[in-house]
Amino acid sequence: MAALLARTRAGVRRLTPLETLAAGRHGALLVDTRTDPQRAEQGELPGALVIDRTVLEWRLDPASGSRIPEAVGYDIEIVVVCRQGYSSSLAAASLRSLGLWRATDLVGGFEAWLRAGLPCADAPADVRR
């Protein structure tokens, strides 16, 4: 698995928690793929769209009939967030393979966000099915 992650991450600029916060403030789509129990335990990522990993590509591919309204083109910036930053790397690579060339992820996942002292959302999550 370590070799797969290394290949997946090669040449990709992954974001720190502070860079992720700034990216969201500048219009990047923050996409939280954590499970419902993980989000209930850890908290919600402010401004994030919650998209289940099993439908991620269909919701974010602009050519998909099942896309979300925010999936307007292949040059949108997307930051995928998971619990620890492993599955998000694989998810971002999958999005890049679809042509979403600016897809990346949060180094260390939501756990790094919390360690950085960044806030959790007060409002309910924006869950997209």
Coordinates of N, CA and C in Angstrom, one line a residue:
M1 N 0.8 -1.2 0.0 CA 0.0 0.0 0.0 C 0.9 1.3 0.0
A2 N 2.0 1.2 0.7 CA 2.9 2.4 0.7 C 3.4 2.8 -0.7
A3 N 3.7 1.8 -1.5 CA 4.1 2.0 -2.8 C 3.0 2.7 -3.7
L4 N 1.8 2.2 -3.5 CA 0.7 2.8 -4.3 C 0.4 4.2 -3.9
L5 N 0.5 4.5 -2.6 CA 0.3 5.9 -2.1 C 1.4 6.8 -2.7
A6 N 2.7 6.3 -2.6 CA 3.8 7.1 -3.1 C 3.6 7.4 -4.6
R7 N 3.2 6.4 -5.4 CA 2.9 6.7 -6.8 C 1.8 7.7 -7.0
T8 N 0.7 7.5 -6.2 CA -0.4 8.4 -6.3 C -0.1 9.8 -6.0
R9 N 0.8 10.0 -5.0 CA 1.1 11.3 -4.6 C 2.3 12.0 -5.3
A10 N 3.0 11.2 -6.1 CA 4.1 11.7 -6.9 C 3.7 12.9 -7.7
G11 N 4.4 14.0 -7.5 CA 4.2 15.2 -8.4 C 2.9 16.0 -8.0
V12 N 2.2 15.6 -6.9 CA 1.0 16.3 -6.6 C 1.3 17.2 -5.4
R13 N 0.8 18.4 -5.4 CA 0.9 19.3 -4.3 C -0.2 19.1 -3.4
R14 N 0.0 18.4 -2.3 CA -1.0 18.2 -1.3 C -1.0 19.4 -0.4
L15 N -2.2 19.7 0.3 CA -2.3 20.9 1.1 C -2.3 20.6 2.6
T16 N -1.7 21.6 3.3 CA -1.7 21.5 4.7 C -3.1 22.0 5.2
P17 N -3.4 21.8 6.5 CA -4.6 22.3 7.0 C -4.9 23.8 6.7
L18 N -3.9 24.6 7.0 CA -4.0 26.1 6.7 C -4.2 26.4 5.3
E19 N -3.5 25.7 4.4 CA -3.7 25.9 2.9 C -5.1 25.4 2.5
T20 N -5.6 24.4 3.1 CA -6.9 23.9 2.8 C -8.0 24.9 3.2
L21 N -7.8 25.5 4.4 CA -8.7 26.6 4.9 C -8.7 27.7 3.9
A22 N -7.5 28.1 3.5 CA -7.4 29.2 2.5 C -8.0 28.9 1.1
A23 N -7.8 27.6 0.7 CA -8.3 27.2 -0.6 C -9.8 27.3 -0.6
G24 N -10.4 26.8 0.5 CA -11.9 26.9 0.7 C -12.4 28.3 0.6
R25 N -11.7 29.2 1.3 CA -12.1 30.6 1.3 C -11.9 31.2 -0.1
H26 N -11.1 30.7 -0.9 CA -10.9 31.2 -2.3 C -11.7 30.4 -3.4
G27 N -12.6 29.6 -2.9 CA -13.5 29.0 -3.9 C -13.3 27.5 -4.2
A28 N -12.3 26.9 -3.7 CA -12.1 25.5 -3.9 C -13.2 24.7 -3.3
L29 N -13.6 23.6 -4.0 CA -14.5 22.7 -3.4 C -13.8 21.8 -2.4
L30 N -14.2 21.9 -1.1 CA -13.7 21.0 -0.1 C -14.7 19.9 0.0
V31 N -14.2 18.7 -0.2 CA -15.1 17.5 -0.3 C -14.7 16.5 0.8
D32 N -15.6 16.3 1.8 CA -15.4 15.4 2.9 C -15.9 14.1 2.6
T33 N -15.0 13.1 2.6 CA -15.5 11.7 2.3 C -15.6 10.8 3.5
R34 N -15.4 11.4 4.7 CA -15.5 10.6 5.9 C -16.9 10.0 6.1
T35 N -17.0 8.9 6.8 CA -18.3 8.3 7.1 C -19.1 9.1 8.1
D36 N -20.4 8.8 8.1 CA -21.2 9.5 9.1 C -20.7 9.3 10.5
P37 N -20.4 8.1 11.0 CA -19.8 8.0 12.3 C -18.5 8.7 12.6
Q38 N -17.7 8.8 11.6 CA -16.4 9.6 11.8 C -16.7 11.0 11.9
R39 N -17.6 11.6 11.1 CA -18.0 13.0 11.2 C -18.7 13.3 12.6
A40 N -19.5 12.4 13.0 CA -20.2 12.5 14.3 C -19.2 12.6 15.4
E41 N -18.2 11.8 15.4 CA -17.2 11.7 16.4 C -16.2 12.9 16.4
Q42 N -15.8 13.2 15.2 CA -14.7 14.3 15.0 C -15.2 15.7 14.8
G43 N -16.4 15.8 14.2 CA -16.9 17.1 13.8 C -17.0 17.3 12.3
E44 N -17.6 18.4 11.9 CA -17.8 18.7 10.5 C -16.8 19.7 10.0
L45 N -16.4 19.5 8.8 CA -15.4 20.4 8.2 C -16.2 21.6 7.6
P46 N -15.9 22.8 8.1 CA -16.6 24.0 7.6 C -16.5 24.2 6.1
G47 N -17.7 24.4 5.5 CA -17.8 24.7 4.1 C -17.6 23.5 3.2
A48 N -17.5 22.4 3.7 CA -17.3 21.2 2.9 C -18.6 20.6 2.4
L49 N -18.5 20.0 1.2 CA -19.6 19.1 0.7 C -19.3 17.7 1.1
V50 N -20.2 17.0 1.7 CA -20.0 15.6 2.1 C -20.5 14.8 1.0
I51 N -19.5 14.0 0.4 CA -19.9 13.1 -0.7 C -19.3 11.7 -0.4
D52 N -20.2 10.7 -0.4 CA -19.7 9.4 -0.1 C -18.7 8.9 -1.1
R53 N -17.7 8.3 -0.7 CA -16.6 7.8 -1.6 C -17.1 7.0 -2.7
T54 N -18.2 6.2 -2.5 CA -18.7 5.3 -3.5 C -19.3 6.0 -4.7
V55 N -19.6 7.3 -4.5 CA -20.2 8.0 -5.7 C -19.4 9.3 -6.0
L56 N -18.2 9.4 -5.5 CA -17.5 10.6 -5.7 C -17.2 11.0 -7.1
E57 N -16.8 10.1 -7.9 CA -16.5 10.4 -9.3 C -17.8 10.8 -10.1
W58 N -18.9 10.2 -9.8 CA -20.1 10.5 -10.5 C -20.6 11.9 -10.1
R59 N -20.4 12.3 -8.9 CA -20.9 13.6 -8.4 C -20.0 14.8 -8.9
L60 N -18.7 14.5 -9.1 CA -17.8 15.6 -9.5 C -17.4 15.6 -10.9
D61 N -17.6 14.6 -11.7 CA -17.3 14.7 -13.1 C -18.3 15.5 -13.9
P62 N -17.8 16.6 -14.5 CA -18.7 17.5 -15.2 C -19.5 16.9 -16.3
A63 N -19.0 15.8 -16.8 CA -19.7 15.1 -17.9 C -20.8 14.1 -17.4
S64 N -20.8 13.9 -16.1 CA -21.7 12.9 -15.5 C -23.2 13.4 -15.4
G65 N -24.1 12.6 -15.8 CA -25.5 13.0 -15.6 C -25.9 13.0 -14.1
S66 N -25.0 12.5 -13.2 CA -25.3 12.5 -11.8 C -24.5 13.5 -11.0
R67 N -23.9 14.5 -11.7 CA -23.0 15.5 -11.1 C -23.8 16.4 -10.2
I68 N -23.0 17.0 -9.3 CA -23.6 18.1 -8.4 C -23.5 19.4 -9.2
P69 N -24.3 20.4 -8.8 CA -24.3 21.7 -9.6 C -22.9 22.4 -9.5
E70 N -22.1 22.1 -8.5 CA -20.8 22.8 -8.4 C -19.8 22.2 -9.4
A71 N -20.1 21.0 -10.0 CA -19.1 20.4 -10.9 C -19.3 21.0 -12.3
V72 N -18.7 22.2 -12.4 CA -18.9 23.0 -13.6 C -17.9 22.9 -14.7
G73 N -16.8 22.3 -14.4 CA -15.7 22.2 -15.4 C -14.5 21.4 -14.8
Y74 N -13.6 21.0 -15.7 CA -12.5 20.2 -15.3 C -11.3 21.0 -14.7
D75 N -11.5 22.3 -14.6 CA -10.4 23.1 -14.0 C -10.7 23.6 -12.6
I76 N -11.8 23.1 -12.0 CA -12.1 23.5 -10.6 C -11.1 22.9 -9.7
E77 N -10.8 23.6 -8.6 CA -10.0 23.1 -7.6 C -10.8 22.3 -6.6
I78 N -10.3 21.1 -6.3 CA -11.0 20.2 -5.4 C -10.0 19.7 -4.4
V79 N -10.4 19.8 -3.1 CA -9.5 19.3 -2.0 C -10.3 18.2 -1.3
V80 N -9.9 17.0 -1.4 CA -10.6 15.9 -0.8 C -10.0 15.7 0.6
V81 N -10.9 15.4 1.6 CA -10.6 15.2 3.0 C -11.1 13.9 3.5
C82 N -10.3 13.1 4.1 CA -10.8 11.9 4.8 C -10.3 12.0 6.2
R83 N -10.3 10.9 6.9 CA -9.9 11.0 8.3 C -8.4 11.2 8.6
Q84 N -7.5 10.5 7.8 CA -6.1 10.6 8.1 C -5.3 10.9 6.8
G85 N -5.9 11.1 5.7 CA -5.2 11.5 4.5 C -4.7 10.4 3.6
Y86 N -5.2 9.2 3.8 CA -4.8 8.1 2.9 C -5.8 7.9 1.8
S87 N -7.0 7.6 2.2 CA -8.0 7.3 1.1 C -8.3 8.6 0.3
S88 N -8.1 9.8 0.9 CA -8.3 11.0 0.1 C -7.2 11.1 -1.0
S89 N -6.0 10.6 -0.8 CA -5.0 10.7 -1.8 C -5.4 9.8 -3.0
L90 N -6.0 8.6 -2.7 CA -6.5 7.7 -3.7 C -7.7 8.3 -4.5
A91 N -8.6 9.0 -3.7 CA -9.8 9.6 -4.3 C -9.4 10.7 -5.2
A92 N -8.4 11.6 -4.8 CA -8.0 12.7 -5.6 C -7.3 12.2 -6.9
A93 N -6.6 11.1 -6.8 CA -5.9 10.5 -8.0 C -7.0 10.1 -8.9
S94 N -8.1 9.5 -8.4 CA -9.2 9.0 -9.3 C -9.8 10.2 -10.0
L95 N -10.0 11.3 -9.3 CA -10.6 12.5 -9.9 C -9.7 13.1 -11.0
R96 N -8.4 13.1 -10.7 CA -7.4 13.5 -11.7 C -7.5 12.7 -13.0
S97 N -7.7 11.4 -12.8 CA -7.8 10.5 -13.9 C -9.0 10.8 -14.8
L98 N -10.0 11.4 -14.2 CA -11.2 11.8 -15.0 C -10.9 13.1 -15.7
G99 N -9.8 13.8 -15.4 CA -9.5 15.1 -16.0 C -9.6 16.3 -15.1
L100 N -10.0 16.0 -13.8 CA -10.1 17.1 -12.8 C -8.7 17.3 -12.3
W101 N -7.8 18.0 -13.1 CA -6.4 18.0 -12.9 C -6.0 18.8 -11.7
R102 N -6.9 19.6 -11.1 CA -6.5 20.3 -9.9 C -6.9 19.6 -8.6
A103 N -7.4 18.4 -8.7 CA -7.8 17.7 -7.5 C -6.6 17.3 -6.6
T104 N -6.7 17.5 -5.3 CA -5.7 17.2 -4.4 C -6.3 16.8 -3.1
D105 N -5.5 16.7 -2.0 CA -6.1 16.3 -0.7 C -5.4 17.0 0.4
L106 N -5.9 16.8 1.6 CA -5.4 17.4 2.8 C -4.4 16.4 3.5
V107 N -3.2 16.9 3.6 CA -2.2 16.0 4.2 C -2.6 15.8 5.7
G108 N -2.7 14.5 6.1 CA -3.0 14.2 7.4 C -4.5 14.1 7.7
G109 N -5.3 14.5 6.7 CA -6.8 14.4 6.8 C -7.3 15.3 7.9
F110 N -8.6 15.0 8.3 CA -9.3 15.8 9.3 C -8.6 15.8 10.6
E111 N -7.9 14.7 10.9 CA -7.1 14.7 12.2 C -6.1 15.7 12.2
A112 N -5.4 16.0 11.1 CA -4.4 17.1 11.0 C -5.1 18.5 11.2
W113 N -6.3 18.6 10.6 CA -7.1 19.8 10.7 C -7.3 20.1 12.2
L114 N -7.8 19.1 12.9 CA -8.0 19.3 14.4 C -6.7 19.6 15.1
R115 N -5.6 18.9 14.8 CA -4.4 19.1 15.5 C -3.9 20.6 15.2
A116 N -4.2 21.1 14.1 CA -3.8 22.5 13.8 C -4.7 23.5 14.5
G117 N -5.7 23.0 15.3 CA -6.6 23.9 16.0 C -7.6 24.6 15.2
L118 N -7.9 24.1 14.0 CA -8.9 24.8 13.1 C -10.3 24.4 13.6
P119 N -11.2 25.2 13.3 CA -12.6 25.0 13.8 C -13.4 23.9 13.1
C120 N -14.4 23.4 13.8 CA -15.4 22.5 13.2 C -16.6 23.4 12.9
A121 N -17.4 23.0 12.0 CA -18.6 23.7 11.6 C -19.7 23.7 12.7
D122 N -20.4 24.8 12.8 CA -21.5 24.9 13.8 C -22.8 24.3 13.1
A123 N -22.9 24.5 11.8 CA -24.1 24.1 11.0 C -24.0 22.6 10.6
P124 N -25.1 22.0 10.3 CA -25.1 20.7 9.8 C -24.4 20.6 8.5
A125 N -23.9 19.4 8.2 CA -23.1 19.2 7.0 C -24.0 19.3 5.8
D126 N -23.3 19.7 4.7 CA -24.0 19.8 3.3 C -23.8 18.4 2.7
V127 N -24.6 17.5 2.9 CA -24.5 16.1 2.5 C -25.1 16.0 1.1
R128 N -24.3 15.5 0.2 CA -24.8 15.2 -1.2 C -24.9 13.8 -1.5
R129 N -26.0 13.3 -1.8 CA -26.2 11.8 -2.1 C -26.1 11.5 -3.5

